[in-house]
Short mmCIF file of C-alpha atoms in Angstrom, two decimals:
data_model
loop_
_atom_site.label_atom_id
_atom_site.label_comp_id
_atom_site.label_asym_id
_atom_site.label_seq_id
_atom_site.Cartn_x
_atom_site.Cartn_y
_atom_site.Cartn_z
CA UNK A 1 -0.20 0.13 0.05
CA UNK A 2 3.17 2.07 0.71
CA UNK A 3 4.74 1.53 -2.08
CA UNK A 4 1.60 2.28 -4.43
CA UNK A 5 1.30 5.74 -2.39
CA UNK A 6 4.85 6.40 -3.28
CA UNK A 7 4.44 5.62 -6.62
CA UNK A 8 1.42 7.82 -6.95
CA UNK A 9 3.44 10.86 -5.22
CA UNK A 10 6.65 10.21 -7.31
CA UNK A 11 4.01 10.68 -10.49
CA UNK A 12 2.19 13.59 -9.15
CA UNK A 13 5.58 15.65 -8.54
CA UNK A 14 6.84 14.46 -12.25
CA UNK A 15 3.17 15.94 -13.99
CA UNK A 16 3.66 19.06 -11.53
CA UNK A 17 7.12 19.66 -12.59
CA UNK A 18 6.40 19.10 -16.13
CA UNK A 19 3.62 21.49 -16.04
CA UNK A 20 5.39 23.91 -14.43
CA UNK A 21 8.13 23.60 -17.21
CA UNK A 22 5.52 24.17 -19.84
CA UNK A 23 4.46 27.11 -18.08
CA UNK A 24 7.49 28.54 -17.49
CA UNK A 25 8.21 27.67 -21.40
CA UNK A 26 4.82 29.70 -22.05
CA UNK A 27 5.75 32.23 -19.98
CA UNK A 28 9.16 32.82 -21.72
CA UNK A 29 7.56 32.83 -25.05
CA UNK A 30 4.94 35.51 -24.24
CA UNK A 31 7.49 38.03 -23.03
CA UNK A 32 9.27 37.24 -26.47
CA UNK A 33 6.15 38.14 -28.23
CA UNK A 34 4.02 41.01 -28.74
CA UNK A 35 0.32 39.64 -29.57
CA UNK A 36 1.73 36.69 -31.15
CA UNK A 37 4.20 37.81 -33.34
CA UNK A 38 8.17 37.92 -32.25
CA UNK A 39 9.82 41.23 -31.88
CA UNK A 40 12.63 40.41 -34.55
CA UNK A 41 13.51 44.30 -34.22
CA UNK A 42 15.43 43.37 -31.00
CA UNK A 43 17.26 40.81 -32.65
CA UNK A 44 18.36 41.86 -35.61
CA UNK A 45 21.34 43.93 -36.29
CA UNK A 46 21.12 48.02 -36.99
CA UNK A 47 22.52 49.18 -39.80
CA UNK A 48 24.02 52.64 -39.69
CA UNK A 49 26.15 55.09 -42.02
CA UNK A 50 29.54 55.03 -40.97
CA UNK A 51 30.96 58.75 -40.32
CA UNK A 52 33.59 57.88 -42.65
CA UNK A 53 31.13 57.19 -45.31
CA UNK A 54 28.94 60.49 -44.90
CA UNK A 55 32.02 62.58 -44.61
CA UNK A 56 33.41 61.64 -47.81
CA UNK A 57 30.15 62.49 -49.67
CA UNK A 58 30.90 64.62 -52.38
CA UNK A 59 28.30 67.39 -52.70
CA UNK A 60 28.99 68.06 -56.18
CA UNK A 61 29.09 64.37 -57.07
CA UNK A 62 25.53 63.76 -55.16
CA UNK A 63 24.11 67.21 -57.10
CA UNK A 64 25.29 65.75 -60.17
CA UNK A 65 23.66 62.27 -59.70
CA UNK A 66 20.70 63.37 -58.25
CA UNK A 67 20.74 65.82 -61.47
CA UNK A 68 21.08 63.17 -64.03
CA UNK A 69 18.66 60.90 -62.25
CA UNK A 70 15.83 63.63 -62.05
CA UNK A 71 16.39 64.62 -66.32
CA UNK A 72 16.00 60.93 -67.10
CA UNK A 73 12.89 60.71 -64.86
CA UNK A 74 11.54 63.75 -66.74
CA UNK A 75 11.83 62.46 -70.15
CA UNK A 76 10.16 59.42 -68.98
CA UNK A 77 7.35 61.56 -67.75
CA UNK A 78 7.28 63.38 -71.21
CA UNK A 79 6.90 60.17 -72.88
CA UNK A 80 3.84 59.58 -70.73
CA UNK A 81 2.55 63.18 -71.05
CA UNK A 82 2.90 62.93 -75.29
CA UNK A 83 1.15 59.31 -75.77
CA UNK A 84 -1.59 60.42 -73.71
CA UNK A 85 -4.35 62.36 -75.88
CA UNK A 86 -6.16 64.17 -72.87
CA UNK A 87 -2.12 65.16 -71.64
CA UNK A 88 -3.54 64.31 -67.91
CA UNK A 89 -1.78 60.99 -67.12
CA UNK A 90 1.22 62.61 -65.53
CA UNK A 91 2.25 65.63 -63.45
CA UNK A 92 4.77 67.30 -65.56
CA UNK A 93 5.57 69.63 -62.69
CA UNK A 94 6.91 66.85 -60.60
CA UNK A 95 9.81 66.78 -63.12
CA UNK A 96 9.97 70.21 -64.70
CA UNK A 97 9.35 74.08 -64.13
CA UNK A 98 9.94 77.26 -65.82
CA UNK A 99 10.54 77.31 -69.43
CA UNK A 100 10.78 73.65 -69.69
CA UNK A 101 7.26 72.87 -68.11
CA UNK A 102 5.58 75.47 -70.44
CA UNK A 103 7.55 74.62 -73.63
CA UNK A 104 6.55 71.22 -73.05
CA UNK A 105 2.83 71.46 -72.16
CA UNK A 106 2.36 73.71 -75.11
CA UNK A 107 4.48 71.53 -77.51
CA UNK A 108 2.21 68.32 -76.18
CA UNK A 109 -1.00 70.39 -76.26
CA UNK A 110 -0.33 71.33 -79.91
CA UNK A 111 0.20 67.38 -80.76
CA UNK A 112 -2.74 66.41 -78.98
CA UNK A 113 -4.63 69.44 -80.61
CA UNK A 114 -4.02 68.04 -83.96
CA UNK A 115 -5.07 64.77 -83.02
CA UNK A 116 -1.60 63.38 -82.51
CA UNK A 117 0.03 61.20 -79.91
CA UNK A 118 3.68 60.36 -79.41
CA UNK A 119 4.30 56.78 -78.80
CA UNK A 120 7.96 54.54 -78.31
CA UNK A 121 10.66 55.90 -76.17
CA UNK A 122 13.46 58.57 -75.95
CA UNK A 123 16.80 57.28 -75.27
CA UNK A 124 19.18 59.72 -73.88
CA UNK A 125 22.86 59.40 -74.50
CA UNK A 126 26.11 60.76 -74.12
CA UNK A 127 24.73 62.70 -71.17
CA UNK A 128 27.80 64.63 -69.51
CA UNK A 129 27.73 67.20 -66.61
CA UNK A 130 29.02 70.54 -67.83
CA UNK A 131 28.43 72.77 -65.37
CA UNK A 132 27.94 72.12 -61.36
CA UNK A 133 26.86 75.01 -58.61
CA UNK A 134 25.40 73.88 -55.65
CA UNK A 135 26.19 77.24 -53.63
CA UNK A 136 23.89 79.17 -55.77
CA UNK A 137 20.57 80.80 -54.11
CA UNK A 138 19.27 77.80 -56.46
CA UNK A 139 21.50 75.02 -56.75
CA UNK A 140 21.83 73.79 -60.40
CA UNK A 141 23.44 71.59 -63.00
CA UNK A 142 23.72 71.98 -66.91
CA UNK A 143 23.93 68.90 -68.68
CA UNK A 144 24.35 67.78 -72.57
CA UNK A 145 22.98 65.41 -73.95
CA UNK A 146 22.56 63.22 -77.58
CA UNK A 147 18.51 62.93 -77.68
CA UNK A 148 17.55 59.87 -79.79
CA UNK A 149 13.89 60.30 -80.80
CA UNK A 150 14.07 57.50 -83.79
CA UNK A 151 11.77 55.58 -81.81
CA UNK A 152 9.63 57.85 -80.88
CA UNK A 153 6.62 57.86 -83.67
CA UNK A 154 3.95 60.35 -84.00
CA UNK A 155 0.99 58.49 -84.76
CA UNK A 156 -2.75 59.91 -85.53
CA UNK A 157 -5.11 58.87 -82.45
CA UNK A 158 -7.80 57.57 -84.50
CA UNK A 159 -6.32 55.66 -87.09
CA UNK A 160 -2.99 54.59 -85.39
CA UNK A 161 -1.29 55.58 -88.53
CA UNK A 162 1.81 57.50 -88.76
CA UNK A 163 1.89 61.17 -89.49
CA UNK A 164 3.33 62.84 -92.24
CA UNK A 165 6.49 64.52 -90.74
CA UNK A 166 9.54 66.12 -92.73
CA UNK A 167 12.00 63.76 -94.12
CA UNK A 168 15.09 65.81 -93.33
CA UNK A 169 14.31 66.30 -89.56
CA UNK A 170 16.73 65.31 -86.86
CA UNK A 171 16.52 62.20 -85.08
CA UNK A 172 19.50 61.82 -83.08
CA UNK A 173 20.30 65.59 -81.62
CA UNK A 174 22.53 67.83 -79.05
CA UNK A 175 20.36 68.65 -76.14
CA UNK A 176 21.56 71.18 -73.70
CA UNK A 177 19.68 71.16 -69.99
CA UNK A 178 19.50 72.96 -66.73
CA UNK A 179 18.38 71.10 -63.59
CA UNK A 180 17.70 73.20 -60.55
CA UNK A 181 17.09 71.90 -56.98
CA UNK A 182 13.99 73.21 -55.77
CA UNK A 183 12.82 72.53 -52.06
CA UNK A 184 10.49 70.02 -53.67
CA UNK A 185 13.59 68.39 -55.63
CA UNK A 186 15.30 68.42 -58.81
CA UNK A 187 13.50 69.81 -61.62
CA UNK A 188 14.39 70.50 -65.28
CA UNK A 189 14.08 74.29 -65.82
CA UNK A 190 15.34 74.55 -69.46
CA UNK A 191 15.78 71.80 -72.35
CA UNK A 192 16.88 73.38 -75.56
CA UNK A 193 17.68 71.43 -79.06
CA UNK A 194 20.91 72.74 -80.50
CA UNK A 195 20.04 71.81 -83.93
CA UNK A 196 23.13 69.76 -84.59
CA UNK A 197 23.33 66.03 -84.88
CA UNK A 198 25.09 63.60 -82.19
#
């Protein structure tokens, strides 16, 4: 009888110990999670820029890269603007300002009013920064590029047929552009074809 009681007591202790271990494990998991989601931010390493990387960044080089990227984005927006007969698919003022914005909007409107859209794409090659001024009241970068419009086709909106254009027009030409840094970001403010092939 005593042996049976001892065995029952031993079993009860084992079950109690197992239950306590399980509760402890659940409590630890509860501490490590929030609403059942593991808090990975405490365990993952944080990535910070080292002081040397920030200190070595050349402000002029940064301006050149940002202005060149803004110029590419401007032409992507121009492709969308000219391809949309309503002219409403893109807010060009996010990419251009001043004379470049006015000229692009009026040229696109003229094409659309004539019943034409431009489809395909523009390619920018041989893009060179000719001037970088970051200490001016309005920081700016001047670019000289070769604009290839040979794959940018003017077509009739209704018939989808190519429009009749002069055969002697330049399809690859030099263009000089000014990109200025506004509070909202870089904007193309001047985009002037030079009338020279490239």
